[in-house]
């Protein structure tokens, strides 16, 4: 890859759009957004999140793709290539963040493998509603958690080792449209259910008295997480984009697709919860684990009790959850691998093996922190850092999404806004009103907003 002449590339503009969308759309949309939105009581949180996507996420996405395309290098090599070797730390930080995210993300992604098998069983033998403890017992079973996570990591490595256009692009071209079609079908079913109105109210009726500084940081952090920003994924993917394409349009399409899928996932899941009285009770009582497992516990109920064709959609849906996660883990691992290739001069194979080994070791602590090991499950860090969350997996997730990604994003905006030669940005983005608006956002609005939110959290602020 390193010498430019043999650098792999997307075969077309759509190839890149779908791969970038594949990176963005993942467990962040289907698993994490619904459960943090539920825990933060909807409305106001959703509004803050949408504002973060539009005002901070979009300009950062444009900045990252621009840096990648210009430098044609992975993040830690891109800044030196553009003439600022001191900024390479942003790329290293990104690669480290990638390792941290992969270590918990692959464990959660492993759950989709289990749900798939479970659904196939139900489709063949008839549905039997699992007991409310079943999911917790699965989480607390160490070998399953380690094994499924490792299997998922291995799938990722097998694709990443083969490079860009042959593997990643081909797969996402088919998978993303199918995922979209299934989400729309689920929406149609949800609209006919009793709880749909209540679900929309919960999602879109803001109540700002429920919103603390930590919730705002969580919305900001999630905007970065869900758009795959702040750790160099879009710099890396952008490095394979050809000159002629409009990176403004690409960024916009990816952000809109990602947001629509996240909102659809919430609308469907909350509708089921509000339509099934027993579910509604347990969820509102906030019983531990149940919100984290929402994607894997709530939806089967819909498939097998409310829906025509549910026994086909059920297994298919978890295949797609798995693929959505896979197109995200591929982009995460690709950052780490490309960094080792570009900076250490390692062969792709060696880089992939080393990165995968490291992630696997870290994932063990995560996998055992869901009940299997008391020490791992109850681990705590200072409250200001983790908002009181306990357990290795919650802490990895929280620190990566709410601290490392916003910080990475902050550095990117400071770099493109204040350090990078203006000429470069003009050549990449144009000189029209879009450029003008973007420039104001990355120079002033984004750094101030991110800095302010971080400041509020550190001093224990509350926005209610
Ligand atoms: N955006 C992915 C998701 O929503 C996660 C991700 C984060 C992927 C950062 C790459 C980089 O699931």
Tab-separated table of C-alpha atoms and ligand atoms in Angstrom:
chain	number	residue	atom	x	y	z
A	1	UNK	CA	0.000	0.000	0.000
A	2	UNK	CA	2.652	2.478	1.097
A	3	UNK	CA	4.143	3.509	-2.228
A	4	UNK	CA	1.079	5.122	-3.820
A	5	UNK	CA	1.245	3.240	-7.102
A	6	UNK	CA	-0.284	0.076	-5.732
A	7	UNK	CA	-2.657	1.693	-3.279
A	8	UNK	CA	-6.029	-0.007	-3.305
A	9	UNK	CA	-9.071	2.149	-4.160
A	10	UNK	CA	-12.874	2.141	-4.244
A	11	UNK	CA	-14.068	1.147	-7.686
A	12	UNK	CA	-16.751	3.852	-7.777
A	13	UNK	CA	-18.298	6.701	-5.871
A	14	UNK	CA	-21.146	4.466	-4.680
A	15	UNK	CA	-18.644	1.899	-3.567
A	16	UNK	CA	-17.178	4.439	-1.208
A	17	UNK	CA	-20.521	5.855	-0.069
A	18	UNK	CA	-21.792	2.407	0.847
A	19	UNK	CA	-18.577	1.375	2.579
A	20	UNK	CA	-18.520	4.613	4.571
A	21	UNK	CA	-22.205	4.132	5.368
A	22	UNK	CA	-21.361	0.537	6.285
A	23	UNK	CA	-18.772	1.811	8.723
A	24	UNK	CA	-21.201	4.338	10.162
A	25	UNK	CA	-24.257	2.096	10.393
A	26	UNK	CA	-23.609	-0.565	12.961
A	27	UNK	CA	-24.257	-1.529	16.537
A	28	UNK	CA	-24.148	2.177	17.319
A	29	UNK	CA	-27.439	2.600	15.490
A	30	UNK	CA	-29.177	-0.675	16.243
A	31	UNK	CA	-27.924	-1.522	19.724
A	32	UNK	CA	-26.485	1.517	21.432
A	33	UNK	CA	-28.642	4.419	20.311
A	34	UNK	CA	-31.966	2.835	21.325
A	35	UNK	CA	-30.692	1.869	24.752
A	36	UNK	CA	-28.975	5.146	25.626
A	37	UNK	CA	-31.980	7.041	24.303
A	38	UNK	CA	-34.215	4.959	26.546
A	39	UNK	CA	-31.969	5.476	29.578
A	40	UNK	CA	-31.807	9.219	28.925
A	41	UNK	CA	-35.586	9.396	28.546
A	42	UNK	CA	-35.835	10.275	24.861
A	43	UNK	CA	-37.006	13.682	23.611
A	44	UNK	CA	-34.442	16.196	24.784
A	45	UNK	CA	-31.588	13.722	24.386
A	46	UNK	CA	-32.604	12.972	20.785
A	47	UNK	CA	-32.753	16.676	19.994
A	48	UNK	CA	-29.281	17.328	21.407
A	49	UNK	CA	-28.004	14.311	19.497
A	50	UNK	CA	-29.454	15.569	16.199
A	51	UNK	CA	-27.894	18.982	16.800
A	52	UNK	CA	-24.522	17.317	17.455
A	53	UNK	CA	-24.779	15.363	14.185
A	54	UNK	CA	-25.623	18.453	12.129
A	55	UNK	CA	-23.385	21.049	13.713
A	56	UNK	CA	-20.372	18.974	14.773
A	57	UNK	CA	-20.550	15.535	13.146
A	58	UNK	CA	-21.039	16.668	9.554
A	59	UNK	CA	-18.192	19.200	9.458
A	60	UNK	CA	-15.835	16.736	11.180
A	61	UNK	CA	-16.786	14.020	8.693
A	62	UNK	CA	-16.054	16.361	5.801
A	63	UNK	CA	-12.729	17.295	7.414
A	64	UNK	CA	-11.654	13.692	7.915
A	65	UNK	CA	-12.537	12.557	4.389
A	66	UNK	CA	-10.744	15.616	3.048
A	67	UNK	CA	-7.578	14.874	5.051
A	68	UNK	CA	-7.581	11.266	3.931
A	69	UNK	CA	-8.138	11.974	0.282
A	70	UNK	CA	-5.521	14.678	0.238
A	71	UNK	CA	-2.810	12.764	2.050
A	72	UNK	CA	-3.683	9.306	0.681
A	73	UNK	CA	-2.345	7.862	3.920
A	74	UNK	CA	-3.679	6.373	7.107
A	75	UNK	CA	-4.092	8.879	9.968
A	76	UNK	CA	-0.709	8.665	11.717
A	77	UNK	CA	1.000	9.042	8.338
A	78	UNK	CA	-1.431	11.627	6.935
A	79	UNK	CA	-0.445	14.548	9.150
A	80	UNK	CA	3.292	14.230	8.373
A	81	UNK	CA	2.430	13.835	4.682
A	82	UNK	CA	0.560	17.164	4.831
A	83	UNK	CA	3.621	18.807	6.381
A	84	UNK	CA	2.794	18.630	10.109
A	85	UNK	CA	4.583	15.671	11.696
A	86	UNK	CA	3.830	16.992	15.202
A	87	UNK	CA	0.140	16.258	14.622
A	88	UNK	CA	0.788	12.570	13.986
A	89	UNK	CA	-0.234	11.966	17.613
A	90	UNK	CA	-3.851	12.450	16.537
A	91	UNK	CA	-3.466	9.451	14.251
A	92	UNK	CA	-1.810	7.332	16.932
A	93	UNK	CA	-4.546	8.255	19.376
A	94	UNK	CA	-7.080	7.186	16.744
A	95	UNK	CA	-5.461	3.789	16.246
A	96	UNK	CA	-5.389	3.258	20.023
A	97	UNK	CA	-9.055	4.229	20.207
A	98	UNK	CA	-9.789	1.699	17.475
A	99	UNK	CA	-8.261	-1.061	19.588
A	100	UNK	CA	-10.295	0.010	22.627
A	101	UNK	CA	-13.571	0.100	20.664
A	102	UNK	CA	-12.932	-3.244	18.983
A	103	UNK	CA	-12.277	-4.874	22.344
A	104	UNK	CA	-15.885	-4.353	23.466
A	105	UNK	CA	-17.624	-4.026	20.095
A	106	UNK	CA	-16.696	-7.560	19.004
A	107	UNK	CA	-18.176	-8.948	22.225
A	108	UNK	CA	-21.537	-7.246	21.581
A	109	UNK	CA	-21.398	-8.217	17.920
A	110	UNK	CA	-20.992	-11.815	19.085
A	111	UNK	CA	-24.489	-11.598	20.588
A	112	UNK	CA	-25.915	-11.325	17.069
A	113	UNK	CA	-24.501	-14.777	16.289
A	114	UNK	CA	-26.325	-16.210	19.279
A	115	UNK	CA	-29.581	-14.436	18.408
A	116	UNK	CA	-29.369	-15.775	14.883
A	117	UNK	CA	-29.054	-19.361	16.076
A	118	UNK	CA	-31.841	-18.816	18.587
A	119	UNK	CA	-34.169	-17.443	15.904
A	120	UNK	CA	-33.478	-20.324	13.554
A	121	UNK	CA	-34.506	-22.622	16.413
A	122	UNK	CA	-37.734	-20.691	17.004
A	123	UNK	CA	-38.558	-20.605	13.308
A	124	UNK	CA	-38.262	-24.359	13.081
A	125	UNK	CA	-39.673	-25.474	16.439
A	126	UNK	CA	-42.101	-22.663	17.255
A	127	UNK	CA	-41.575	-19.645	19.460
A	128	UNK	CA	-41.314	-19.936	23.180
A	129	UNK	CA	-40.822	-16.635	24.970
A	130	UNK	CA	-37.547	-16.788	26.915
A	131	UNK	CA	-37.661	-16.115	30.644
A	132	UNK	CA	-36.629	-12.660	31.759
A	133	UNK	CA	-33.425	-14.052	33.286
A	134	UNK	CA	-32.314	-15.890	30.158
A	135	UNK	CA	-30.408	-13.011	28.630
A	136	UNK	CA	-28.601	-12.182	31.871
A	137	UNK	CA	-27.542	-15.829	32.206
A	138	UNK	CA	-26.142	-15.754	28.679
A	139	UNK	CA	-24.167	-12.597	29.484
A	140	UNK	CA	-22.735	-14.155	32.620
A	141	UNK	CA	-21.502	-17.242	30.769
A	142	UNK	CA	-17.821	-16.439	30.257
A	143	UNK	CA	-16.865	-19.017	27.610
A	144	UNK	CA	-19.781	-17.987	25.328
A	145	UNK	CA	-18.880	-14.339	25.639
A	146	UNK	CA	-15.200	-14.884	24.908
A	147	UNK	CA	-15.833	-17.427	22.161
A	148	UNK	CA	-18.497	-15.510	20.225
A	149	UNK	CA	-16.504	-12.287	20.418
A	150	UNK	CA	-13.382	-14.073	19.200
A	151	UNK	CA	-15.310	-15.637	16.312
A	152	UNK	CA	-16.543	-12.230	15.261
A	153	UNK	CA	-13.056	-10.763	15.484
A	154	UNK	CA	-11.763	-13.570	13.304
A	155	UNK	CA	-14.375	-12.879	10.556
A	156	UNK	CA	-13.235	-9.261	10.609
A	157	UNK	CA	-9.560	-10.147	10.310
A	158	UNK	CA	-10.171	-12.524	7.408
A	159	UNK	CA	-11.732	-9.707	5.367
A	160	UNK	CA	-9.332	-6.955	6.390
A	161	UNK	CA	-6.307	-9.008	5.444
A	162	UNK	CA	-7.623	-9.049	1.847
A	163	UNK	CA	-7.812	-5.306	1.390
A	164	UNK	CA	-10.421	-2.836	0.212
A	165	UNK	CA	-12.128	-3.169	-3.132
A	166	UNK	CA	-12.366	-6.951	-3.327
A	167	UNK	CA	-13.853	-7.615	0.108
A	168	UNK	CA	-15.368	-4.645	1.876
A	169	UNK	CA	-16.865	-2.907	-1.114
A	170	UNK	CA	-18.496	-5.964	-2.677
A	171	UNK	CA	-20.160	-7.012	0.555
A	172	UNK	CA	-21.555	-3.627	1.564
A	173	UNK	CA	-23.086	-3.025	-1.862
A	174	UNK	CA	-25.602	-5.788	-1.275
A	175	UNK	CA	-25.992	-5.678	2.475
A	176	UNK	CA	-26.772	-2.026	3.047
A	177	UNK	CA	-29.818	-1.890	0.725
A	178	UNK	CA	-31.216	-5.117	2.210
A	179	UNK	CA	-30.779	-3.774	5.732
A	180	UNK	CA	-32.606	-0.620	4.737
A	181	UNK	CA	-35.507	-2.570	3.202
A	182	UNK	CA	-35.930	-4.701	6.324
A	183	UNK	CA	-35.924	-1.652	8.588
A	184	UNK	CA	-38.691	-0.120	6.477
A	185	UNK	CA	-40.739	-3.301	6.688
A	186	UNK	CA	-40.347	-3.317	10.482
A	187	UNK	CA	-41.539	0.274	10.525
A	188	UNK	CA	-44.648	-0.613	8.531
A	189	UNK	CA	-45.462	-3.345	11.057
A	190	UNK	CA	-44.784	-0.987	13.978
A	191	UNK	CA	-47.146	1.652	12.577
A	192	UNK	CA	-50.049	-0.771	12.898
A	193	UNK	CA	-49.331	-1.434	16.589
A	194	UNK	CA	-50.908	0.324	19.577
A	195	UNK	CA	-47.720	1.699	21.047
A	196	UNK	CA	-46.560	3.578	17.958
A	197	UNK	CA	-47.934	6.969	19.013
A	198	UNK	CA	-46.490	6.676	22.485
A	199	UNK	CA	-43.119	5.695	21.011
A	200	UNK	CA	-43.042	8.774	18.783
A	201	UNK	CA	-43.987	10.955	21.727
A	202	UNK	CA	-41.175	9.474	23.786
A	203	UNK	CA	-38.686	10.038	20.951
A	204	UNK	CA	-39.663	13.532	19.890
A	205	UNK	CA	-41.299	15.326	22.821
A	206	UNK	CA	-38.409	17.009	24.628
A	207	UNK	CA	-38.260	17.437	28.378
A	208	UNK	CA	-35.138	19.415	29.133
A	209	UNK	CA	-35.466	19.089	32.903
A	210	UNK	CA	-34.180	15.525	32.514
A	211	UNK	CA	-30.921	16.554	30.877
A	212	UNK	CA	-27.580	16.749	32.717
A	213	UNK	CA	-24.091	17.607	31.425
A	214	UNK	CA	-23.213	13.929	31.247
A	215	UNK	CA	-26.205	13.271	29.009
A	216	UNK	CA	-25.066	16.033	26.674
A	217	UNK	CA	-21.543	14.573	26.553
A	218	UNK	CA	-23.131	11.199	25.850
A	219	UNK	CA	-25.123	12.658	22.927
A	220	UNK	CA	-21.988	14.320	21.552
A	221	UNK	CA	-19.905	11.184	22.042
A	222	UNK	CA	-22.542	9.086	20.370
A	223	UNK	CA	-22.676	11.436	17.387
A	224	UNK	CA	-18.964	10.737	16.884
A	225	UNK	CA	-19.343	7.021	17.538
A	226	UNK	CA	-22.248	6.487	15.193
A	227	UNK	CA	-20.638	8.432	12.325
A	228	UNK	CA	-17.289	6.655	12.915
A	229	UNK	CA	-15.533	9.953	13.625
A	230	UNK	CA	-12.711	11.046	15.889
A	231	UNK	CA	-10.499	7.996	15.438
A	232	UNK	CA	-9.411	8.194	11.827
A	233	UNK	CA	-11.778	5.705	10.173
A	234	UNK	CA	-12.996	8.313	7.706
A	235	UNK	CA	-9.435	9.558	7.134
A	236	UNK	CA	-8.441	6.009	6.272
A	237	UNK	CA	-11.473	5.329	4.037
A	238	UNK	CA	-11.076	8.773	2.482
A	239	UNK	CA	-7.533	7.872	1.506
A	240	UNK	CA	-8.961	5.435	-1.030
A	241	UNK	CA	-11.321	7.994	-2.660
A	242	UNK	CA	-10.530	9.324	-6.092
A	243	UNK	CA	-10.090	12.990	-6.844
A	244	UNK	CA	-13.210	13.844	-8.861
A	245	UNK	CA	-15.902	13.000	-6.296
A	246	UNK	CA	-17.733	15.633	-4.253
A	247	UNK	CA	-16.865	14.889	-0.667
A	248	UNK	CA	-19.581	17.276	0.516
A	249	UNK	CA	-22.337	15.157	-1.020
A	250	UNK	CA	-20.745	11.964	0.217
A	251	UNK	CA	-20.610	13.250	3.812
A	252	UNK	CA	-24.211	14.386	3.664
A	253	UNK	CA	-25.520	11.073	2.324
A	254	UNK	CA	-23.646	9.065	4.950
A	255	UNK	CA	-24.836	11.252	7.832
A	256	UNK	CA	-28.471	11.184	6.693
A	257	UNK	CA	-28.532	7.407	6.124
A	258	UNK	CA	-26.984	6.813	9.516
A	259	UNK	CA	-29.442	9.082	11.322
A	260	UNK	CA	-32.493	7.638	9.588
A	261	UNK	CA	-31.510	4.086	10.523
A	262	UNK	CA	-30.882	5.033	14.154
A	263	UNK	CA	-34.287	6.723	14.454
A	264	UNK	CA	-36.063	3.841	12.712
A	265	UNK	CA	-34.464	1.394	15.140
A	266	UNK	CA	-35.745	3.425	18.095
A	267	UNK	CA	-39.222	3.859	16.638
A	268	UNK	CA	-39.582	0.109	16.107
A	269	UNK	CA	-38.166	-0.991	19.451
A	270	UNK	CA	-40.028	1.550	21.548
A	271	UNK	CA	-43.274	0.713	19.758
A	272	UNK	CA	-42.925	-2.927	20.792
A	273	UNK	CA	-42.117	-1.952	24.368
A	274	UNK	CA	-45.112	0.353	24.636
A	275	UNK	CA	-47.429	-2.168	22.937
A	276	UNK	CA	-46.614	-5.161	25.138
A	277	UNK	CA	-47.732	-4.402	28.730
A	278	UNK	CA	-45.416	-6.896	30.454
A	279	UNK	CA	-42.396	-5.579	28.529
A	280	UNK	CA	-43.341	-2.018	29.310
A	281	UNK	CA	-43.425	-2.758	33.019
A	282	UNK	CA	-40.002	-4.407	33.211
A	283	UNK	CA	-38.440	-1.754	31.007
A	284	UNK	CA	-39.866	1.119	33.001
A	285	UNK	CA	-38.725	-0.483	36.218
A	286	UNK	CA	-35.254	-0.199	34.656
A	287	UNK	CA	-34.145	-3.697	35.513
A	288	UNK	CA	-30.400	-4.043	34.949
A	289	UNK	CA	-29.168	-5.502	31.701
A	290	UNK	CA	-32.581	-5.303	30.082
A	291	UNK	CA	-31.907	-1.990	28.356
A	292	UNK	CA	-28.443	-3.029	27.229
A	293	UNK	CA	-29.934	-6.130	25.641
A	294	UNK	CA	-32.889	-4.333	24.053
A	295	UNK	CA	-31.935	-5.216	20.472
A	296	UNK	CA	-31.601	-8.874	21.358
A	297	UNK	CA	-34.549	-9.210	23.724
A	298	UNK	CA	-37.282	-6.859	22.516
A	299	UNK	CA	-37.314	-7.545	18.798
A	300	UNK	CA	-37.827	-11.334	18.803
A	301	UNK	CA	-41.109	-10.625	20.547
A	302	UNK	CA	-42.210	-8.619	17.514
A	303	UNK	CA	-40.992	-11.140	14.984
A	304	UNK	CA	-42.708	-14.144	16.492
A	305	UNK	CA	-45.892	-12.722	17.974
A	306	UNK	CA	-46.951	-9.731	15.873
A	307	UNK	CA	-45.713	-10.140	12.379
A	308	UNK	CA	-46.499	-11.919	9.135
A	309	UNK	CA	-43.351	-13.562	7.860
A	310	UNK	CA	-41.637	-13.108	11.219
A	311	UNK	CA	-40.082	-16.549	11.145
A	312	UNK	CA	-38.218	-15.554	8.011
A	313	UNK	CA	-37.471	-11.982	9.036
A	314	UNK	CA	-36.220	-13.029	12.499
A	315	UNK	CA	-33.113	-14.995	11.511
A	316	UNK	CA	-32.518	-12.722	8.511
A	317	UNK	CA	-32.576	-9.659	10.736
A	318	UNK	CA	-29.791	-10.954	12.982
A	319	UNK	CA	-27.720	-11.881	9.960
A	320	UNK	CA	-27.993	-8.254	8.970
A	321	UNK	CA	-27.198	-6.998	12.463
A	322	UNK	CA	-24.094	-9.145	12.229
A	323	UNK	CA	-23.196	-7.724	8.835
A	324	UNK	CA	-23.870	-4.137	9.925
A	325	UNK	CA	-21.506	-4.753	12.834
A	326	UNK	CA	-18.995	-6.445	10.557
A	327	UNK	CA	-18.790	-3.529	8.127
A	328	UNK	CA	-18.040	-1.365	11.183
A	329	UNK	CA	-15.449	-3.653	12.779
A	330	UNK	CA	-13.739	-3.906	9.385
A	331	UNK	CA	-13.291	-0.137	9.324
A	332	UNK	CA	-12.045	-0.109	12.915
A	333	UNK	CA	-9.480	-2.814	12.307
A	334	UNK	CA	-8.504	-1.249	8.985
A	335	UNK	CA	-7.374	1.906	10.811
A	336	UNK	CA	-5.109	-0.061	13.125
A	337	UNK	CA	-3.742	-2.250	10.329
A	338	UNK	CA	-3.186	0.620	7.884
A	339	UNK	CA	-1.363	2.527	10.629
A	340	UNK	CA	1.044	-0.364	11.208
A	341	UNK	CA	1.541	-0.811	7.459
A	342	UNK	CA	2.146	2.877	6.706
A	343	UNK	CA	4.200	3.705	9.792
A	344	UNK	CA	6.110	0.519	10.642
A	345	UNK	CA	6.378	-0.765	7.094
A	346	UNK	CA	4.873	-4.109	8.161
A	347	UNK	CA	3.279	-6.462	5.675
A	348	UNK	CA	-0.504	-6.413	5.774
A	349	UNK	CA	-0.594	-9.966	7.084
A	350	UNK	CA	1.721	-9.267	9.989
A	351	UNK	CA	-0.126	-6.063	10.875
A	352	UNK	CA	-3.493	-7.830	10.832
A	353	UNK	CA	-2.219	-10.684	13.014
A	354	UNK	CA	-0.676	-8.337	15.574
A	355	UNK	CA	-3.715	-6.045	15.804
A	356	UNK	CA	-6.107	-8.982	16.065
A	357	UNK	CA	-4.049	-10.602	18.819
A	358	UNK	CA	-3.971	-7.414	20.854
A	359	UNK	CA	-7.708	-6.822	20.495
A	360	UNK	CA	-8.440	-10.415	21.477
A	361	UNK	CA	-6.451	-10.110	24.707
A	362	UNK	CA	-8.279	-6.931	25.677
A	363	UNK	CA	-11.640	-8.399	24.726
A	364	UNK	CA	-11.280	-11.124	27.369
A	365	UNK	CA	-11.655	-8.632	30.217
A	366	UNK	CA	-14.658	-7.141	28.458
A	367	UNK	CA	-16.279	-10.507	27.849
A	368	UNK	CA	-15.949	-11.491	31.513
A	369	UNK	CA	-17.342	-8.199	32.791
A	370	UNK	CA	-21.008	-9.047	32.147
A	371	UNK	CA	-21.374	-11.191	35.222
A	372	UNK	CA	-18.837	-13.996	34.683
A	373	UNK	CA	-16.141	-12.357	36.804
A	374	UNK	CA	-17.092	-10.289	39.818
A	375	UNK	CA	-13.910	-8.210	39.736
A	376	UNK	CA	-14.313	-7.350	36.028
A	377	UNK	CA	-18.052	-6.719	36.361
A	378	UNK	CA	-17.765	-4.351	39.305
A	379	UNK	CA	-14.675	-2.401	38.336
A	380	UNK	CA	-15.126	1.352	38.741
A	381	UNK	CA	-13.164	4.435	37.711
A	382	UNK	CA	-13.574	8.010	39.035
A	383	UNK	CA	-17.133	9.173	38.541
A	384	UNK	CA	-16.303	12.251	36.522
A	385	UNK	CA	-14.748	10.008	33.862
A	386	UNK	CA	-17.353	7.302	33.635
A	387	UNK	CA	-20.518	8.787	35.119
A	388	UNK	CA	-20.558	6.020	37.707
A	389	UNK	CA	-20.635	3.138	35.205
A	390	UNK	CA	-19.258	-0.169	36.480
A	391	UNK	CA	-17.589	-3.050	34.681
A	392	UNK	CA	-14.837	-3.245	32.078
A	393	UNK	CA	-17.138	-3.254	29.051
A	394	UNK	CA	-19.202	-0.243	30.165
A	395	UNK	CA	-16.002	1.602	31.018
A	396	UNK	CA	-14.298	0.839	27.689
A	397	UNK	CA	-17.429	1.925	25.852
A	398	UNK	CA	-17.850	5.062	27.915
A	399	UNK	CA	-14.226	6.185	27.786
A	400	UNK	CA	-13.857	5.522	24.057
A	401	UNK	CA	-17.110	7.086	22.927
A	402	UNK	CA	-17.443	9.949	25.387
A	403	UNK	CA	-13.806	10.977	25.819
A	404	UNK	CA	-11.465	9.612	23.165
A	405	UNK	CA	-13.679	10.274	20.134
A	406	UNK	CA	-14.718	13.832	21.055
A	407	UNK	CA	-11.060	14.623	21.829
A	408	UNK	CA	-9.952	13.155	18.496
A	409	UNK	CA	-12.660	15.198	16.769
A	410	UNK	CA	-11.573	18.323	18.608
A	411	UNK	CA	-7.993	17.882	17.371
A	412	UNK	CA	-9.190	17.329	13.809
A	413	UNK	CA	-11.211	20.554	13.804
A	414	UNK	CA	-8.350	22.530	15.344
A	415	UNK	CA	-5.998	21.120	12.746
A	416	UNK	CA	-8.103	21.767	9.647
A	417	UNK	CA	-9.356	25.103	10.998
A	418	UNK	CA	-6.110	26.618	12.248
A	419	UNK	CA	-3.089	24.681	11.004
A	420	UNK	CA	-3.781	23.269	7.563
A	421	UNK	CA	-3.077	25.589	4.641
A	422	UNK	CA	-6.355	27.217	3.560
A	423	UNK	CA	-5.488	26.544	-0.047
A	424	UNK	CA	-5.727	22.792	0.524
A	425	UNK	CA	-9.234	22.983	1.963
A	426	UNK	CA	-10.386	25.248	-0.865
A	427	UNK	CA	-9.086	22.849	-3.472
A	428	UNK	CA	-10.849	19.949	-1.814
A	429	UNK	CA	-14.168	21.531	-0.860
A	430	UNK	CA	-14.499	24.511	-3.241
A	431	UNK	CA	-14.838	28.164	-2.330
A	432	UNK	CA	-18.628	28.605	-2.239
A	433	UNK	CA	-21.005	29.051	0.694
A	434	UNK	CA	-20.582	25.421	1.809
A	435	UNK	CA	-16.888	26.070	2.289
A	436	UNK	CA	-17.552	29.324	4.133
A	437	UNK	CA	-20.024	27.687	6.490
A	438	UNK	CA	-17.756	24.702	7.083
A	439	UNK	CA	-14.830	26.960	7.874
A	440	UNK	CA	-16.725	28.901	10.530
A	441	UNK	CA	-17.941	25.638	12.066
A	442	UNK	CA	-14.521	23.976	12.259
A	443	UNK	CA	-12.667	27.069	13.393
A	444	UNK	CA	-15.063	28.329	16.035
A	445	UNK	CA	-18.313	26.491	16.617
A	446	UNK	CA	-17.046	22.891	16.889
A	447	UNK	CA	-14.017	23.505	19.121
A	448	UNK	CA	-15.961	25.811	21.413
A	449	UNK	CA	-18.939	23.456	21.668
A	450	UNK	CA	-16.798	20.368	22.332
A	451	UNK	CA	-14.588	22.270	24.771
A	452	UNK	CA	-17.577	23.672	26.596
A	453	UNK	CA	-19.291	20.320	27.022
A	454	UNK	CA	-16.067	18.787	28.354
A	455	UNK	CA	-15.632	21.706	30.737
A	456	UNK	CA	-19.196	21.332	32.041
A	457	UNK	CA	-18.711	17.638	32.706
A	458	UNK	CA	-15.435	18.229	34.539
A	459	UNK	CA	-17.010	20.755	36.843
A	460	UNK	CA	-20.027	18.494	37.394
A	461	UNK	CA	-22.480	20.732	35.578
A	462	UNK	CA	-26.172	20.202	35.043
A	463	UNK	CA	-28.236	21.784	32.269
A	464	UNK	CA	-31.666	21.254	33.770
B	1	LIG	N1	-20.067	3.792	13.616
B	1	LIG	C1	-20.034	2.454	14.119
B	1	LIG	C2	-21.412	2.126	14.686
B	1	LIG	O1	-22.269	2.966	14.755
B	1	LIG	C3	-18.955	2.241	15.143
B	1	LIG	C4	-17.627	2.793	14.759
B	1	LIG	C5	-17.019	3.777	15.524
B	1	LIG	C6	-16.989	2.358	13.605
B	1	LIG	C7	-15.816	4.346	15.162
B	1	LIG	C8	-15.775	2.903	13.234
B	1	LIG	C9	-15.200	3.896	14.012
B	1	LIG	O2	-21.644	1.027	15.079
